[in-house]
XYZ file of C-alpha atoms in Angstrom:
567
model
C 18.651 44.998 7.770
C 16.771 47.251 5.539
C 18.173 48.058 2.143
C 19.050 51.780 1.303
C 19.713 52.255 -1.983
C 21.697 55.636 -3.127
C 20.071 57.046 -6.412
C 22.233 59.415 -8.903
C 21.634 61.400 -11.986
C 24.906 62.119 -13.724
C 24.562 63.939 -17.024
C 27.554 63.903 -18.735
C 28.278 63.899 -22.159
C 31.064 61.523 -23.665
C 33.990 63.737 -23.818
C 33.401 64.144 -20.015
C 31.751 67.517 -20.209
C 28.827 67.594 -17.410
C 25.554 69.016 -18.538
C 22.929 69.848 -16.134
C 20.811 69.101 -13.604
C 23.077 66.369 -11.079
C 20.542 65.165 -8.337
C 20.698 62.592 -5.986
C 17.975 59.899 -3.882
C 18.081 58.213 -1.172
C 15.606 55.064 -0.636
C 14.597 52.225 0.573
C 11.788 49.795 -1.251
C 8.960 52.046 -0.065
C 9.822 55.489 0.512
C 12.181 57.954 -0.326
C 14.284 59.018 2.491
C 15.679 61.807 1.185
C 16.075 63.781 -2.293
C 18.499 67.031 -3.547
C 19.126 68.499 -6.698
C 23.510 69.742 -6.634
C 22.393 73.090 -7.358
C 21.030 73.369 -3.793
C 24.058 72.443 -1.840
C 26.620 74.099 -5.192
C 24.806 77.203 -5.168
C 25.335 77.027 -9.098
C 21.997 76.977 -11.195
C 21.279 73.493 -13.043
C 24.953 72.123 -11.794
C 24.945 69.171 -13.300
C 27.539 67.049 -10.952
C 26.218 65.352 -7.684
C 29.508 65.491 -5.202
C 28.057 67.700 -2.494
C 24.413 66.834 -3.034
C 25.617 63.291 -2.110
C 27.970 64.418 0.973
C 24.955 66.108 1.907
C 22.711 63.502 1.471
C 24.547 61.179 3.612
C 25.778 63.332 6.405
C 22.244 64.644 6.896
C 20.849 60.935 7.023
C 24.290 60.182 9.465
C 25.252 57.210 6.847
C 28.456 56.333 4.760
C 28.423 54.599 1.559
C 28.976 51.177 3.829
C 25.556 51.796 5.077
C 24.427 51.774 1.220
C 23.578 48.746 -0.309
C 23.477 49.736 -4.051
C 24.132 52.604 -6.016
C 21.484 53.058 -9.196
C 23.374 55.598 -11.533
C 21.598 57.317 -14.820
C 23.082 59.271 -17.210
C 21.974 60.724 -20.819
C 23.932 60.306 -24.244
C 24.993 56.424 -23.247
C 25.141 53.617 -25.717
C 21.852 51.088 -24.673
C 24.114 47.691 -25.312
C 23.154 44.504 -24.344
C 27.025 44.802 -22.574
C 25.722 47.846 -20.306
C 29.225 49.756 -20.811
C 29.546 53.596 -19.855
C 31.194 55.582 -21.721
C 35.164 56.126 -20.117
C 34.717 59.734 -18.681
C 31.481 58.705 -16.903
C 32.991 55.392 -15.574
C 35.845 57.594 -13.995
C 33.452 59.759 -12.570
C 31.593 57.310 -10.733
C 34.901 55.224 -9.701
C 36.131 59.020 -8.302
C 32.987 59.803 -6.403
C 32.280 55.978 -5.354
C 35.941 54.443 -5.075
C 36.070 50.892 -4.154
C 32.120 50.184 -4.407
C 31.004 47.429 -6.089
C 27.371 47.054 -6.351
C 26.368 50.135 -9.513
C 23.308 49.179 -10.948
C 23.371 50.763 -14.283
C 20.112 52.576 -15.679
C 20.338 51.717 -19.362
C 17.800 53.542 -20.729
C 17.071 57.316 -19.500
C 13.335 57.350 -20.820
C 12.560 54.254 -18.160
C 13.874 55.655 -15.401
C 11.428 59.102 -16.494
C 8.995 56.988 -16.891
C 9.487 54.934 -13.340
C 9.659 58.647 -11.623
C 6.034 59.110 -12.579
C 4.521 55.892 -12.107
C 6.187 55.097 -8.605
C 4.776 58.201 -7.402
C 0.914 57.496 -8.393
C -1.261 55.136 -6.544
C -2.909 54.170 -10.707
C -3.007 50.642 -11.701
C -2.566 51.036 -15.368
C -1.945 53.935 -17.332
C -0.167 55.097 -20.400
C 3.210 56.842 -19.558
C 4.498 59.361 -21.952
C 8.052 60.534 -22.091
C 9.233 63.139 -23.935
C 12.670 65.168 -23.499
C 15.635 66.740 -25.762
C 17.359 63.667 -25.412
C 17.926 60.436 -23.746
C 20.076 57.529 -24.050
C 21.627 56.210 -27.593
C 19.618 53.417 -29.389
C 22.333 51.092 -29.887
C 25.612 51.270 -30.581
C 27.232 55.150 -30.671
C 28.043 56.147 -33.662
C 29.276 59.810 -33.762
C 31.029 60.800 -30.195
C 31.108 64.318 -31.285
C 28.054 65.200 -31.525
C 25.482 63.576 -29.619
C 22.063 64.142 -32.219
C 23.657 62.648 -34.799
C 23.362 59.208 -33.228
C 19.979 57.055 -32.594
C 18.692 58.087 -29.800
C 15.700 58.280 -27.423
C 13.255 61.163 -27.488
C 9.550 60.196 -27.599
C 8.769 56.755 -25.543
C 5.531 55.225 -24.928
C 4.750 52.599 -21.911
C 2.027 50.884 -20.567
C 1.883 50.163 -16.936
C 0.099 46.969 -16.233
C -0.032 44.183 -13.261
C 2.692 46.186 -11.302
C 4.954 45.697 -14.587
C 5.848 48.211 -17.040
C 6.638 47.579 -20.793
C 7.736 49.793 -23.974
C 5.311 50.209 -26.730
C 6.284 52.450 -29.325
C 8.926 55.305 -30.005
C 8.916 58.086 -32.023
C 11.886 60.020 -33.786
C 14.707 57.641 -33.480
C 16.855 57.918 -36.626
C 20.007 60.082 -36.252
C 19.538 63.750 -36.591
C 15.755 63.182 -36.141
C 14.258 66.233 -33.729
C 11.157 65.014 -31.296
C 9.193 67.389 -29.447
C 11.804 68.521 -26.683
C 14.566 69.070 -29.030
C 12.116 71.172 -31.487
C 10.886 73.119 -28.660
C 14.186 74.037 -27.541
C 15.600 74.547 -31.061
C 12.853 77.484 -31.216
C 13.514 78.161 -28.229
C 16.960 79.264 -29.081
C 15.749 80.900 -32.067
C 13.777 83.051 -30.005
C 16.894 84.393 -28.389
C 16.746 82.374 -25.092
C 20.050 81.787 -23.754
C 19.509 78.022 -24.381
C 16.831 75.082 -24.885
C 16.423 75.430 -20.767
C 13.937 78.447 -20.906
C 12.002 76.785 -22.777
C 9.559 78.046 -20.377
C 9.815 81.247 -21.469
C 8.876 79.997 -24.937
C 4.965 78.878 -23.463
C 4.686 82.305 -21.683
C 5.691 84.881 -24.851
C 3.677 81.853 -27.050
C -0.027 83.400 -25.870
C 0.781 86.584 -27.066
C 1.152 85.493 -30.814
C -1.499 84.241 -33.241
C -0.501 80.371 -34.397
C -1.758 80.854 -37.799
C 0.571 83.439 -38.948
C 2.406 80.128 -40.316
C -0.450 77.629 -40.102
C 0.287 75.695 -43.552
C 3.684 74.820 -41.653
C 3.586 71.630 -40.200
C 6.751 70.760 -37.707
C 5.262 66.970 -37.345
C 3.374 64.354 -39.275
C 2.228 61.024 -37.912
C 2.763 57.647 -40.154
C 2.341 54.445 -39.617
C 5.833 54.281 -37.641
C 4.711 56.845 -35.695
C 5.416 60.914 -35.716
C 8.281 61.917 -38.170
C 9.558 65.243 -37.618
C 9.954 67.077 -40.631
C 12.914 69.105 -39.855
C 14.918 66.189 -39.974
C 17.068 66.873 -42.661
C 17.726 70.466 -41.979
C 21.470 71.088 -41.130
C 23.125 71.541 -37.665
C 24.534 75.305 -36.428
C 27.109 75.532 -34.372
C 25.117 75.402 -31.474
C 23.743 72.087 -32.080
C 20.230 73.442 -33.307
C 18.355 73.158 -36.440
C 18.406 75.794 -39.169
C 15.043 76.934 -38.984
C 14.957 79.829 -41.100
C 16.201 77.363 -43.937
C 13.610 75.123 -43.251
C 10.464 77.776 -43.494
C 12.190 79.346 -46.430
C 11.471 75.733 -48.247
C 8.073 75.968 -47.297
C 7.886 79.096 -49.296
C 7.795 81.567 -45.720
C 11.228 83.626 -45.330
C 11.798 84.817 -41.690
C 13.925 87.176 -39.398
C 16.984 85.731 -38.343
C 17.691 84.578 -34.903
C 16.568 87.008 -32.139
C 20.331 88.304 -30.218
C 19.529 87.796 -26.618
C 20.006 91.828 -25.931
C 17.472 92.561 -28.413
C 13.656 93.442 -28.150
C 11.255 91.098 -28.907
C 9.284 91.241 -31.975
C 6.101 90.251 -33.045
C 7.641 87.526 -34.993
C 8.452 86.106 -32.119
C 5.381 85.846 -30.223
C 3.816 84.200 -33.507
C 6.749 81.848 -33.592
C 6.633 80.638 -30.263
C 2.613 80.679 -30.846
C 3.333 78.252 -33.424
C 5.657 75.543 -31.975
C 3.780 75.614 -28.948
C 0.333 74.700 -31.090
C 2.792 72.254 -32.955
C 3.669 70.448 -29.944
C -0.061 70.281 -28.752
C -1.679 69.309 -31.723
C 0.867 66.363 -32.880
C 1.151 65.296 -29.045
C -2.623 65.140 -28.597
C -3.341 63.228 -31.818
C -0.434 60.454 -31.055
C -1.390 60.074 -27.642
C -5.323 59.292 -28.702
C -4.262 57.373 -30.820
C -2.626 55.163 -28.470
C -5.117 55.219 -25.470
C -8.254 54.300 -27.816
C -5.301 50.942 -28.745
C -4.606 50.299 -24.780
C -7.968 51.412 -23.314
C -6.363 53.020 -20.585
C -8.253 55.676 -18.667
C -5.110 57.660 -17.304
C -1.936 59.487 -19.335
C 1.223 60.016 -16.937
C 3.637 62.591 -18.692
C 7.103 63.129 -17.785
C 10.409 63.977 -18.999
C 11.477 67.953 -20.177
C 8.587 68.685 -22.328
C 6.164 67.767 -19.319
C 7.047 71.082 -17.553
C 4.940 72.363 -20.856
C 2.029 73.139 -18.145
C 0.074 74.644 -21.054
C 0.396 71.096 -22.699
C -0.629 69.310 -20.313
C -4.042 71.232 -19.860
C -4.639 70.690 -23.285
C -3.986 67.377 -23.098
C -6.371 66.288 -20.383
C -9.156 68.690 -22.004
C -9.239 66.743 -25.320
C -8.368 63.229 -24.175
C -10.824 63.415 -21.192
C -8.774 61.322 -18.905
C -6.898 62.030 -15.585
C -3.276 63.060 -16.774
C -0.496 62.797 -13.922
C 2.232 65.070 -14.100
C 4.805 63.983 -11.310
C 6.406 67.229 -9.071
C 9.549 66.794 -10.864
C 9.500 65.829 -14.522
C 12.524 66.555 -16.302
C 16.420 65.540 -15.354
C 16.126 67.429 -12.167
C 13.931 64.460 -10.840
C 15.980 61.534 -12.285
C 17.499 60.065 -9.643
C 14.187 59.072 -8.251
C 13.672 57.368 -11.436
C 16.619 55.577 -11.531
C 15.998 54.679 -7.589
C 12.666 52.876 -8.554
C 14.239 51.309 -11.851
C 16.828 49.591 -9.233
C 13.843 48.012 -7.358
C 11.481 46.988 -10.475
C 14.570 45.089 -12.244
C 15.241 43.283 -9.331
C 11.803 42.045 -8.205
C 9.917 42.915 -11.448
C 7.632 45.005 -9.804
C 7.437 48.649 -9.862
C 7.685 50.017 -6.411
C 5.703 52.640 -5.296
C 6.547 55.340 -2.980
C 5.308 56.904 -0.171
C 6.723 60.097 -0.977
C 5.702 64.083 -1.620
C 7.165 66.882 -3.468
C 9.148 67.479 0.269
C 11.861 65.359 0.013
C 14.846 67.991 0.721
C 17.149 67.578 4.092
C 15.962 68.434 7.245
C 17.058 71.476 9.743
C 16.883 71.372 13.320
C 15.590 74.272 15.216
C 19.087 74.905 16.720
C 20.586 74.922 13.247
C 18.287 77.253 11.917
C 18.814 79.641 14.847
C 22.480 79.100 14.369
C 22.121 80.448 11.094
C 19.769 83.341 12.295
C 22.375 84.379 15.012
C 25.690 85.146 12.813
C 23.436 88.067 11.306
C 21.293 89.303 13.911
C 22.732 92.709 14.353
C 20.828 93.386 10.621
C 17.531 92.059 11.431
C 15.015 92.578 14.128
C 14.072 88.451 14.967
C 11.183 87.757 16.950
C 9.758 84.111 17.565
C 6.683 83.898 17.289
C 3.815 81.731 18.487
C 1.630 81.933 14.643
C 3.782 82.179 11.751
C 1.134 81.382 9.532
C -1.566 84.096 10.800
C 1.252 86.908 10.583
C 2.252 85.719 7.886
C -0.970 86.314 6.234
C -1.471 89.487 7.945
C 1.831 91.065 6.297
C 0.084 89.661 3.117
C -3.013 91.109 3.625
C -1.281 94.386 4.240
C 0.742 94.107 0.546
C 3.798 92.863 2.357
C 6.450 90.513 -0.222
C 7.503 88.092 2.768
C 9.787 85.048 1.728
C 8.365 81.698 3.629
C 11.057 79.046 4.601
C 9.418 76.034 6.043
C 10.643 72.054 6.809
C 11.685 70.380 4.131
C 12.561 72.004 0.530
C 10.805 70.268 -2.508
C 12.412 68.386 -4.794
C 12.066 69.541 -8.454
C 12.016 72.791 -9.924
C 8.555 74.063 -8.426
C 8.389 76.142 -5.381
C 5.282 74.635 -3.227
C 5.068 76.306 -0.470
C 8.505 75.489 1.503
C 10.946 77.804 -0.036
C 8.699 80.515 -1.742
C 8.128 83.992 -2.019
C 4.728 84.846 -1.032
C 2.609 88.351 -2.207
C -0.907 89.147 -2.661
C -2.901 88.575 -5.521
C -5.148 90.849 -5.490
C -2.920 93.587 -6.054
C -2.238 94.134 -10.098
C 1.160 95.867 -9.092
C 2.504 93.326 -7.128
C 3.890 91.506 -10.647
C 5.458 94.825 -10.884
C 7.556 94.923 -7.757
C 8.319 91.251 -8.102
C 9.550 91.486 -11.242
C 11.591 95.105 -10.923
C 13.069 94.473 -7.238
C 13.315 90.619 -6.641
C 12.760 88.388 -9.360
C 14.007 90.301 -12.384
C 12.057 88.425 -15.023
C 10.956 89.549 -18.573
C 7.422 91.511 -18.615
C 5.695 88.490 -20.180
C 5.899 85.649 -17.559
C 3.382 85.276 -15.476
C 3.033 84.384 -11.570
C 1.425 81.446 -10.125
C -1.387 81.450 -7.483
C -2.109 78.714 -4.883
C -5.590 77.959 -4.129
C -7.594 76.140 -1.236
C -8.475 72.923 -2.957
C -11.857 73.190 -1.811
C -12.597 76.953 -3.086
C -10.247 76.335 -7.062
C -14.181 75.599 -8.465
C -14.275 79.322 -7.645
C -11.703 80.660 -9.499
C -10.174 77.954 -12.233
C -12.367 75.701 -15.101
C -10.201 72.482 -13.655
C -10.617 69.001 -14.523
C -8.223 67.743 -11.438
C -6.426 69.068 -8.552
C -3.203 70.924 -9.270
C -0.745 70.114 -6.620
C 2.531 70.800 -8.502
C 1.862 73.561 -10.380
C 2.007 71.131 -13.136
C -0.803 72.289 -15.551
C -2.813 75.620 -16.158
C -6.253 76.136 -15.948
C -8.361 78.636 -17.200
C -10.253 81.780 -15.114
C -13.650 82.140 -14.228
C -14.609 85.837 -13.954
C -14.359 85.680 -9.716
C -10.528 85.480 -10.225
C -10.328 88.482 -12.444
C -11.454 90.430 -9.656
C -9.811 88.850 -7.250
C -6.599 87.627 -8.583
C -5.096 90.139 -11.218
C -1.443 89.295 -10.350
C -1.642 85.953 -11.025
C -4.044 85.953 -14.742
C -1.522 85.037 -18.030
C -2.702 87.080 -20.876
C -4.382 84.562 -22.338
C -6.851 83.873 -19.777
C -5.689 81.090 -17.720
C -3.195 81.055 -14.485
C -0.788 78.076 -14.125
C -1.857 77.390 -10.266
C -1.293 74.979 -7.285
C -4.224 73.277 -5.504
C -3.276 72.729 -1.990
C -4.809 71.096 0.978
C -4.702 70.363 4.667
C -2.871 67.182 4.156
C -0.618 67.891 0.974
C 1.064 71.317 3.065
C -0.480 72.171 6.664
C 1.831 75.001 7.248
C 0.806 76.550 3.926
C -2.939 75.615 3.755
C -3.168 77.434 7.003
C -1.687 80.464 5.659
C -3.274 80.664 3.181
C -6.759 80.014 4.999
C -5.986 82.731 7.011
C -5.444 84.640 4.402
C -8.669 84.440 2.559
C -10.499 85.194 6.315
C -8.493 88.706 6.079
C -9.161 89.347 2.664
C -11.869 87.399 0.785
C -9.472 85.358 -0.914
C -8.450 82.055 -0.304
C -5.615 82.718 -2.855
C -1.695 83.731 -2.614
C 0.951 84.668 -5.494
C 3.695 82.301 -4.689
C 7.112 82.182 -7.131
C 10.227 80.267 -5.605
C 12.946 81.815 -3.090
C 15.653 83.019 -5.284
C 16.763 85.872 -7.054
C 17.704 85.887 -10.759
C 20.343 83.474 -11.561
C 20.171 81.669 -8.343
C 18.717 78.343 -7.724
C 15.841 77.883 -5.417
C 16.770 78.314 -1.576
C 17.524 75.178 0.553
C 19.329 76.013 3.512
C 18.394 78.495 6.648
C 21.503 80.590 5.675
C 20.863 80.085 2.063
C 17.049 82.135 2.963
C 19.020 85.336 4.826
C 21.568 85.794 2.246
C 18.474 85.561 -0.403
C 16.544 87.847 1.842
C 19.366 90.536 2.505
C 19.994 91.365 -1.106
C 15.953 91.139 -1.903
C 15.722 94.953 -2.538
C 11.424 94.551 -2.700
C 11.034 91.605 0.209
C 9.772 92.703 3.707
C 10.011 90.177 5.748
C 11.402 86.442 6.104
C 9.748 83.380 8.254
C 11.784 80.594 8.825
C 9.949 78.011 10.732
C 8.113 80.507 13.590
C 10.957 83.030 13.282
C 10.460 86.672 12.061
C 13.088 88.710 10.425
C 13.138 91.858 9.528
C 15.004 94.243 8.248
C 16.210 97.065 10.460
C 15.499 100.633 9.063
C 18.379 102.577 7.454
């Protein structure tokens, strides 16, 4: 019989409070069945626990937990001891979702099983894996349980993956209170008024409108011989768990603003600030990691963990290193559990497994449930089936249509690829306009993605690989300015998805069709889901998103039209 193995991130801090980002795996040696983050099936954005995203796991594969033969459970914020014991609030969370079962595997370290994501999704024989997040598991022993960065703890890990084997080779910021690249990133991130070290995202888009050197004789890193040392590490804690920065850059002789208020405008400060940390990050990151390829002679960089949704990072990185770097579809917590699935497999046969898998990993619905969904609602749409979803679909697109596109199986991780997206044309410099006023309700400054043919990018983007996560940025040639002003970042580069026949039929095809009507083998895709919301997973999930979607026209789910009736 065939083992299945159930895979589970659980974030949970150890006074029982749940972070974010619960997902859960389901595998078997080779492939990945199936794989959820709890925010689809919760509805609640970066839900951290896993109950329904488990239910719906196994009632969608038709299995209870006597069909499983392990469980492989990660966490972040646990003691690494050589006696593998979770802390009490997480132990009586896994006894209450998982009563009765005995085989847990225990993932002690976080940064392996981010490390395991990446590398069981490549088909490389030796590379250098990087992972780098706000936090992972405590080195050792804990030693404050009130607040988790004052202990040891992981935030900068190097492997090298070798013979099918994977082994630690250095770490970086260790000591208590010590701040690695994710947790300095965020900490500016909060500075710049971001509701918390999540949007960091929004701290690379707002970071090309500021000039770095406004506070270039401020360095946030320096390497030693032990490695990089942040220098912020003896600045003092605020309330909210983030360094006092202004203290800090007053000691190197620079006063600045205080803290931006969420509900205020931003300055010019803050585009220099976030112009800074972002170079920070870049420069230190690029240095350490040449350092340690030119030791290992490796000729490819996987990077994973929080800091490698830094797309702008990642660019830089394979630009100056001149290697392939692989960025896996998923990255931070939200893709976990696949980590910890593989970690399961590699400590019991010493061998990393490596899965047959893609970015669509989500549950699958039937045509009758999808119609079943359509049907309790039909008296507000017209519905038509239609023979050519893709070639309308492109036609509505050519005609500066927003249509959402709901297709098979949603992706796992927090990219939209082509399943659950929202779809516009590029061409048209307004279209970031409507998106942003009507349906997405995003600050002015963040920019939207375009999806390429593979075999027309060389057109458009100065890449160095194929994009196929919308994992990296690239910069434009002067064909894309013409063609694609939706989709260009201020600073001259678009963070974009390659995609091909095999990767995404449905969506190739579109978008094929699309560049017959129009010249341009290019589409603005951002992900199904309003502001606040996480990404779309179900059929119902789509109409409810579509109904309230003040600037969307029209919504394909599989080769079903809806739209809305007039008045």
């Amino acid at each position: 019989m065939q083992e299945i193995i159930l895979a589970v991130n659980i974030p949970m801090l150890a006074d029982g409070t749940v972070t974010y980002d619960g997902n859960v795996v389901l595998a078997t040696r080779d492939n990945i069945i199936t794989a959820i983050a709890e925010e689809r099936v919760s509805k609640k954005k970066y839900d951290g626990h896993v109950s329904c995203a488990v239910k719906e796991v196994l009632e969608k594969n038709k299995l209870t937990l006597n069909d499983i033969t392990a469980i492989s459970v990660v966490s972040f914020g646990q003691p690494m001891t050589s006696s593998g014991e979770l802390d009490d609030k997480l132990k009586q969370e896994i006894d209450a979702l998982f009563p009765g079962f005995e085989n847990l595997h225990i993932v002690q370290s976080h940064h392996a099983a981010h490390a395991l994501s990446a590398i069981s999704q490549t088909d490389c024989q030796r590379a250098l894996v990087v992972v780098a997040d706000h936090t992972g598991n405590i080195i050792g022993e804990r030693t404050d349980p009130a607040v988790l960065e004052n202990n040891a703890a992981e935030q900068i890990s190097y492997y090298l993956y070798e013979h099918g084997d994977m082994r630690l080779v250095a770490q970086d910021n260790t000591q208590p209170c010590d701040q690695g690249y994710g947790r300095f990133y965020g900490d500016v991130t909060c500075y710049l008024g971001f509701n918390s070290y999540r949007e960091s995202g929004k701290t690379m888009g707002l970071a090309s409108f500021g000039d770095p050197t406004v506070f270039e004789h401020c360095s946030a890193f320096s390497e030693k011989s032990c490695g990089v040392v942040s220098a912020l590490k003896d600045e003092s804690y605020s309330d909210d768990c983030t360094k006092d920065i202004q203290g800090w850059f007053r000691k190197q002789g620079v006063e600045i603003p205080d803290r931006r208020l969420s509900s205020e405008v931003i300055r010019p400060f803050d585009m220099h600030l976030a112009a800074w940390a972002q170079d920070q990050l870049e420069k230190s990151i690029i240095h350490r990691v040449k350092g340690l390829i030119d030791k290992y002679q490796v000729n490819t960089l996987c990077v994973t963990g929080g800091v490698a949704m830094n797309s702008v990072m990642n660019h830089k990185l394979e630009k100056a290193l001149g290697i392939t770097v692989y960025v896996p579809p998923s990255p931070g917590d939200a893709g976990l559990a696949l980590g910890a699935a593989a970690h399961y497999f590699w400590q019991r046969d010493r061998l990393v497994p490596k899965f047959h898998s893609s970015p669509y990993l989500g549950p699958i619905y039937s045509h009758d449930e999808i119609m079943g969904s359509i049907l309790t609602c039909e008296k507000e749409f017209s519905i038509q089936q239609i023979n050519d979803p893709e070639k309308q679909a492109a036609r509505m697109i050519a005609n500066g249509k927003v249509i959402g596109w709901f297709q098979d199986r949603s992706e796992y991780g927090p990219r939209a690829l082509g399943n659950r997206s929202i779809l516009a044309s590029p061409s048209n410099s307004w279209t970031k306009e409507i998106l942003n006023s009507q349906i997405k309700l995003r600050e002015w400054f963040r920019p939207y993605a375009p999806v390429v043919l593979e075999e027309a990018a060389d057109t458009y983007f100065e890449m160095l690989s194929p994009v196929p996560y919308m994992m990296k940025v690239a910069p434009v040639k002067p064909q894309a300015r013409m063609d694609m002003p939706a989709c260009i970042h201020v600073d001259g580069t678009a963070r974009l998805q390659t995609v091909s026949a095999d990767s995404n039929t449905k969506f190739y095809n579109l978008i094929k069709e699309l560049g017959k009507l129009t010249g341009v083998p290019i589409v603005l895709n951002t992900s199904f889901n309003l502001a606040g919301m996480p990404i779309v997973e179900s059929p119902m999930d789509a109409i409810n998103c579509f109904k309230k979607a003040i600037g969307m026209d029209a919504l394909f789910i599989g080769d079903v039209l809806l739209e809305k009736k007039a008045g």
